[in-house]
């Protein structure tokens, strides 16, 4: 799919603040600092649309971006960030859970995992949770620019084994720096949205 327009739409911390209407939506989840906001910016080709930080825990709210006036791309707070208080963790956890459970417009959730490391306990939990609600999980393996191509297969295998992944799932090494995998993700977005809107 071609991205023609991308704009910030709104921010929410609870359900009654989500955009109303029945526009379809694709959400991005992943551990804090894995590169969710960076990937969104790269996909929509807008530097600085979603706020980025070297400090984990940058995105603390659910942010809706309107793409092509046709669907929302949703940036969620990261999970598994050790340095926030239990109270904050609980609040974020609840926020993400409520969103994932209750959002009817949600076409698919793309899970981001750092390509350099085996999945964390939190990654595994999120993956298994997603597997219960969607038959196929798309996993974007981020920061692929930090690994030489010769090592990609090894890392892919490590992540798939760590998750005990289903053969139906799709793994895409990607980089917000070099653009690796970005076109493939755009293509998948197009497919996900067209399948859903035909139903
Ligand atoms: P939270 O909002 O805290 O959950 O983080 P996030 O998942 O949105 O990560 P963010 O996009 O803010 O990026 C975190 C850090 O990783 C920043 O310093 C980015 O510059 C860096 N980063 C993100 N994507 C890539 C990538 O593809 N390659 C490299 N080398 N660095 C990246
Ligand atoms: Mg972020």
Short mmCIF file of C-alpha atoms and ligand atoms in Angstrom, two decimals:
data_model
loop_
_atom_site.label_atom_id
_atom_site.label_comp_id
_atom_site.label_asym_id
_atom_site.label_seq_id
_atom_site.Cartn_x
_atom_site.Cartn_y
_atom_site.Cartn_z
CA UNK A 1 0.00 0.00 0.00
CA UNK A 2 1.11 3.51 -0.68
CA UNK A 3 1.14 5.94 2.24
CA UNK A 4 -0.20 9.25 0.99
CA UNK A 5 -1.01 11.07 4.20
CA UNK A 6 -0.24 10.56 7.86
CA UNK A 7 -1.31 12.76 10.71
CA UNK A 8 -1.60 12.69 14.46
CA UNK A 9 -5.23 12.08 15.35
CA UNK A 10 -5.65 11.69 19.10
CA UNK A 11 -4.39 10.33 22.39
CA UNK A 12 -6.17 8.08 24.87
CA UNK A 13 -5.58 6.48 28.22
CA UNK A 14 -8.97 4.80 28.46
CA UNK A 15 -11.70 3.38 26.29
CA UNK A 16 -14.06 6.35 26.13
CA UNK A 17 -11.22 8.40 24.63
CA UNK A 18 -10.64 6.12 21.64
CA UNK A 19 -11.71 7.61 18.30
CA UNK A 20 -15.36 6.95 17.58
CA UNK A 21 -16.58 5.56 14.27
CA UNK A 22 -15.72 2.32 12.58
CA UNK A 23 -12.46 3.14 10.86
CA UNK A 24 -10.15 0.12 10.83
CA UNK A 25 -7.04 0.05 12.92
CA UNK A 26 -3.63 -1.64 13.12
CA UNK A 27 -1.74 -1.52 16.41
CA UNK A 28 1.93 -1.84 17.19
CA UNK A 29 3.01 -3.54 20.43
CA UNK A 30 6.39 -4.37 21.88
CA UNK A 31 8.68 -3.92 24.79
CA UNK A 32 9.77 -0.45 25.77
CA UNK A 33 12.52 0.96 23.54
CA UNK A 34 12.13 -1.80 20.92
CA UNK A 35 11.47 0.85 18.26
CA UNK A 36 7.67 1.09 17.89
CA UNK A 37 7.49 4.84 17.42
CA UNK A 38 10.52 4.87 15.10
CA UNK A 39 9.01 2.14 12.94
CA UNK A 40 5.70 3.98 12.66
CA UNK A 41 7.51 7.12 11.51
CA UNK A 42 9.46 5.16 8.93
CA UNK A 43 6.41 3.31 7.61
CA UNK A 44 4.48 6.53 7.12
CA UNK A 45 7.59 8.42 6.07
CA UNK A 46 7.17 11.21 8.60
CA UNK A 47 10.12 11.91 10.87
CA UNK A 48 8.96 13.08 14.26
CA UNK A 49 5.29 12.15 13.89
CA UNK A 50 5.50 9.67 16.78
CA UNK A 51 7.84 10.83 19.54
CA UNK A 52 11.05 8.84 19.93
CA UNK A 53 13.51 8.62 22.79
CA UNK A 54 16.64 6.77 23.81
CA UNK A 55 15.07 6.50 27.25
CA UNK A 56 12.65 3.59 27.47
CA UNK A 57 9.15 4.59 28.45
CA UNK A 58 8.77 7.47 26.03
CA UNK A 59 5.30 6.62 24.81
CA UNK A 60 3.00 6.65 27.83
CA UNK A 61 -0.37 6.94 26.17
CA UNK A 62 -2.21 5.28 23.29
CA UNK A 63 -1.64 7.44 20.23
CA UNK A 64 -3.78 7.24 17.13
CA UNK A 65 -2.38 8.28 13.76
CA UNK A 66 -4.70 8.67 10.83
CA UNK A 67 -3.25 7.23 7.63
CA UNK A 68 -4.55 7.98 4.13
CA UNK A 69 -7.76 9.17 5.81
CA UNK A 70 -8.58 5.47 5.75
CA UNK A 71 -7.24 3.75 8.86
CA UNK A 72 -5.51 4.36 12.17
CA UNK A 73 -2.06 3.22 13.07
CA UNK A 74 -1.85 2.94 16.84
CA UNK A 75 1.27 3.44 18.92
CA UNK A 76 1.05 1.85 22.37
CA UNK A 77 3.21 2.29 25.46
CA UNK A 78 5.94 -0.33 25.72
CA UNK A 79 5.77 -3.20 28.16
CA UNK A 80 8.50 -4.67 30.34
CA UNK A 81 10.20 -1.45 31.29
CA UNK A 82 11.98 -2.22 34.56
CA UNK A 83 12.65 1.28 35.77
CA UNK A 84 9.12 2.51 36.27
CA UNK A 85 7.26 2.00 39.51
CA UNK A 86 4.91 -0.97 40.02
CA UNK A 87 2.04 1.48 40.03
CA UNK A 88 2.95 2.91 36.63
CA UNK A 89 3.54 -0.57 35.23
CA UNK A 90 0.10 -1.59 36.39
CA UNK A 91 -1.49 1.47 34.81
CA UNK A 92 0.25 0.88 31.48
CA UNK A 93 -0.50 -2.84 31.55
CA UNK A 94 -4.15 -2.12 32.16
CA UNK A 95 -4.21 0.51 29.42
CA UNK A 96 -2.74 -1.88 26.84
CA UNK A 97 -4.89 -4.78 27.94
CA UNK A 98 -8.09 -2.77 27.87
CA UNK A 99 -7.26 -1.53 24.39
CA UNK A 100 -6.39 -4.97 23.01
CA UNK A 101 -9.43 -6.59 24.56
CA UNK A 102 -12.04 -4.02 23.74
CA UNK A 103 -11.14 -2.44 20.46
CA UNK A 104 -13.55 -3.80 17.90
CA UNK A 105 -12.02 -1.93 14.96
CA UNK A 106 -8.69 -3.66 15.47
CA UNK A 107 -7.68 -5.57 12.34
CA UNK A 108 -4.36 -6.84 13.56
CA UNK A 109 -1.67 -6.27 16.13
CA UNK A 110 1.90 -6.22 14.90
CA UNK A 111 4.38 -7.36 17.53
CA UNK A 112 7.86 -5.89 17.57
CA UNK A 113 10.79 -7.89 18.91
CA UNK A 114 14.39 -6.73 19.05
CA UNK A 115 16.19 -8.72 16.35
CA UNK A 116 19.40 -8.79 18.36
CA UNK A 117 18.12 -10.73 21.35
CA UNK A 118 16.00 -13.77 22.14
CA UNK A 119 12.43 -12.85 23.11
CA UNK A 120 11.98 -11.75 26.73
CA UNK A 121 9.44 -13.21 29.11
CA UNK A 122 7.16 -10.27 28.37
CA UNK A 123 7.54 -10.82 24.61
CA UNK A 124 6.51 -14.43 25.08
CA UNK A 125 3.51 -13.49 27.15
CA UNK A 126 2.36 -10.95 24.58
CA UNK A 127 2.89 -13.39 21.71
CA UNK A 128 0.84 -16.12 23.37
CA UNK A 129 -1.86 -13.67 24.24
CA UNK A 130 -2.02 -12.44 20.63
CA UNK A 131 -2.09 -16.00 19.37
CA UNK A 132 -5.31 -16.53 21.28
CA UNK A 133 -7.06 -13.69 19.52
CA UNK A 134 -5.57 -13.75 16.03
CA UNK A 135 -4.58 -16.78 13.99
CA UNK A 136 -1.55 -15.14 12.47
CA UNK A 137 0.89 -12.86 14.20
CA UNK A 138 3.12 -10.54 12.22
CA UNK A 139 6.41 -10.05 14.00
CA UNK A 140 8.62 -7.17 13.00
CA UNK A 141 12.18 -7.88 14.15
CA UNK A 142 13.54 -4.40 14.84
CA UNK A 143 16.98 -2.82 14.60
CA UNK A 144 18.07 -5.29 11.92
CA UNK A 145 20.71 -2.75 10.87
CA UNK A 146 22.61 -3.72 14.02
CA UNK A 147 23.14 -7.29 12.83
CA UNK A 148 25.14 -8.33 9.79
CA UNK A 149 23.07 -10.08 7.16
CA UNK A 150 25.10 -13.26 7.58
CA UNK A 151 23.69 -13.55 11.11
CA UNK A 152 20.05 -12.98 10.22
CA UNK A 153 19.07 -16.63 9.87
CA UNK A 154 20.61 -17.46 13.23
CA UNK A 155 18.71 -14.65 14.92
CA UNK A 156 15.47 -15.50 13.15
CA UNK A 157 15.77 -19.05 14.34
CA UNK A 158 16.50 -17.94 17.87
CA UNK A 159 13.39 -15.76 17.98
CA UNK A 160 11.14 -18.38 16.38
CA UNK A 161 12.40 -21.07 18.75
CA UNK A 162 12.07 -18.76 21.75
CA UNK A 163 8.43 -18.06 20.90
CA UNK A 164 7.70 -21.61 19.77
CA UNK A 165 6.28 -19.82 16.80
CA UNK A 166 3.56 -21.10 14.56
CA UNK A 167 4.55 -21.68 10.88
CA UNK A 168 1.68 -19.37 9.91
CA UNK A 169 3.32 -16.37 11.53
CA UNK A 170 5.30 -13.90 9.50
CA UNK A 171 8.69 -12.59 10.60
CA UNK A 172 10.07 -9.47 9.02
CA UNK A 173 13.54 -8.18 9.82
CA UNK A 174 13.25 -4.42 9.67
CA UNK A 175 15.08 -1.22 10.36
CA UNK A 176 13.80 2.27 10.94
CA UNK A 177 17.29 3.44 10.10
CA UNK A 178 17.90 1.82 6.73
CA UNK A 179 14.31 1.09 5.67
CA UNK A 180 14.81 -2.67 5.56
CA UNK A 181 11.46 -4.47 5.69
CA UNK A 182 9.42 -1.27 5.56
CA UNK A 183 7.95 -1.83 2.11
CA UNK A 184 6.99 -5.36 3.12
CA UNK A 185 5.20 -4.05 6.19
CA UNK A 186 3.30 -1.51 4.08
CA UNK A 187 2.29 -4.31 1.76
CA UNK A 188 1.06 -6.42 4.67
CA UNK A 189 -0.93 -3.48 6.02
CA UNK A 190 -2.65 -3.19 2.65
CA UNK A 191 -3.50 -6.87 2.69
CA UNK A 192 -4.77 -6.88 6.27
CA UNK A 193 -7.03 -3.91 5.62
CA UNK A 194 -8.43 -5.19 2.36
CA UNK A 195 -9.21 -8.64 3.80
CA UNK A 196 -11.00 -7.07 6.73
CA UNK A 197 -12.97 -4.53 4.73
CA UNK A 198 -14.25 -7.25 2.38
CA UNK A 199 -15.92 -9.03 5.28
P1 LIG B 1 8.73 3.41 24.06
O1 LIG B 1 7.89 4.50 23.51
O2 LIG B 1 9.59 3.86 25.22
O3 LIG B 1 7.99 2.16 24.37
O4 LIG B 1 9.86 3.02 22.94
P2 LIG B 1 9.62 2.68 21.40
O5 LIG B 1 9.41 1.21 21.25
O6 LIG B 1 8.59 3.57 20.79
O7 LIG B 1 11.08 2.99 20.79
P3 LIG B 1 11.56 4.29 20.00
O8 LIG B 1 11.01 4.30 18.63
O9 LIG B 1 11.35 5.50 20.86
O10 LIG B 1 13.13 3.97 19.85
C1 LIG B 1 13.95 3.66 20.96
C2 LIG B 1 15.42 3.85 20.59
O11 LIG B 1 15.81 2.88 19.60
C3 LIG B 1 15.74 5.21 19.96
O12 LIG B 1 17.00 5.61 20.42
C4 LIG B 1 15.76 4.92 18.47
O13 LIG B 1 16.58 5.81 17.74
C5 LIG B 1 16.33 3.51 18.44
N1 LIG B 1 15.87 2.75 17.25
C6 LIG B 1 14.59 2.53 16.89
N2 LIG B 1 14.51 1.82 15.74
C7 LIG B 1 15.79 1.57 15.37
C8 LIG B 1 16.38 0.86 14.26
O14 LIG B 1 15.72 0.30 13.38
N3 LIG B 1 17.74 0.81 14.21
C9 LIG B 1 18.52 1.39 15.18
N4 LIG B 1 19.84 1.26 15.05
N5 LIG B 1 18.00 2.07 16.22
C10 LIG B 1 16.66 2.17 16.32
MG1 LIG B 2 7.29 4.88 21.61
#
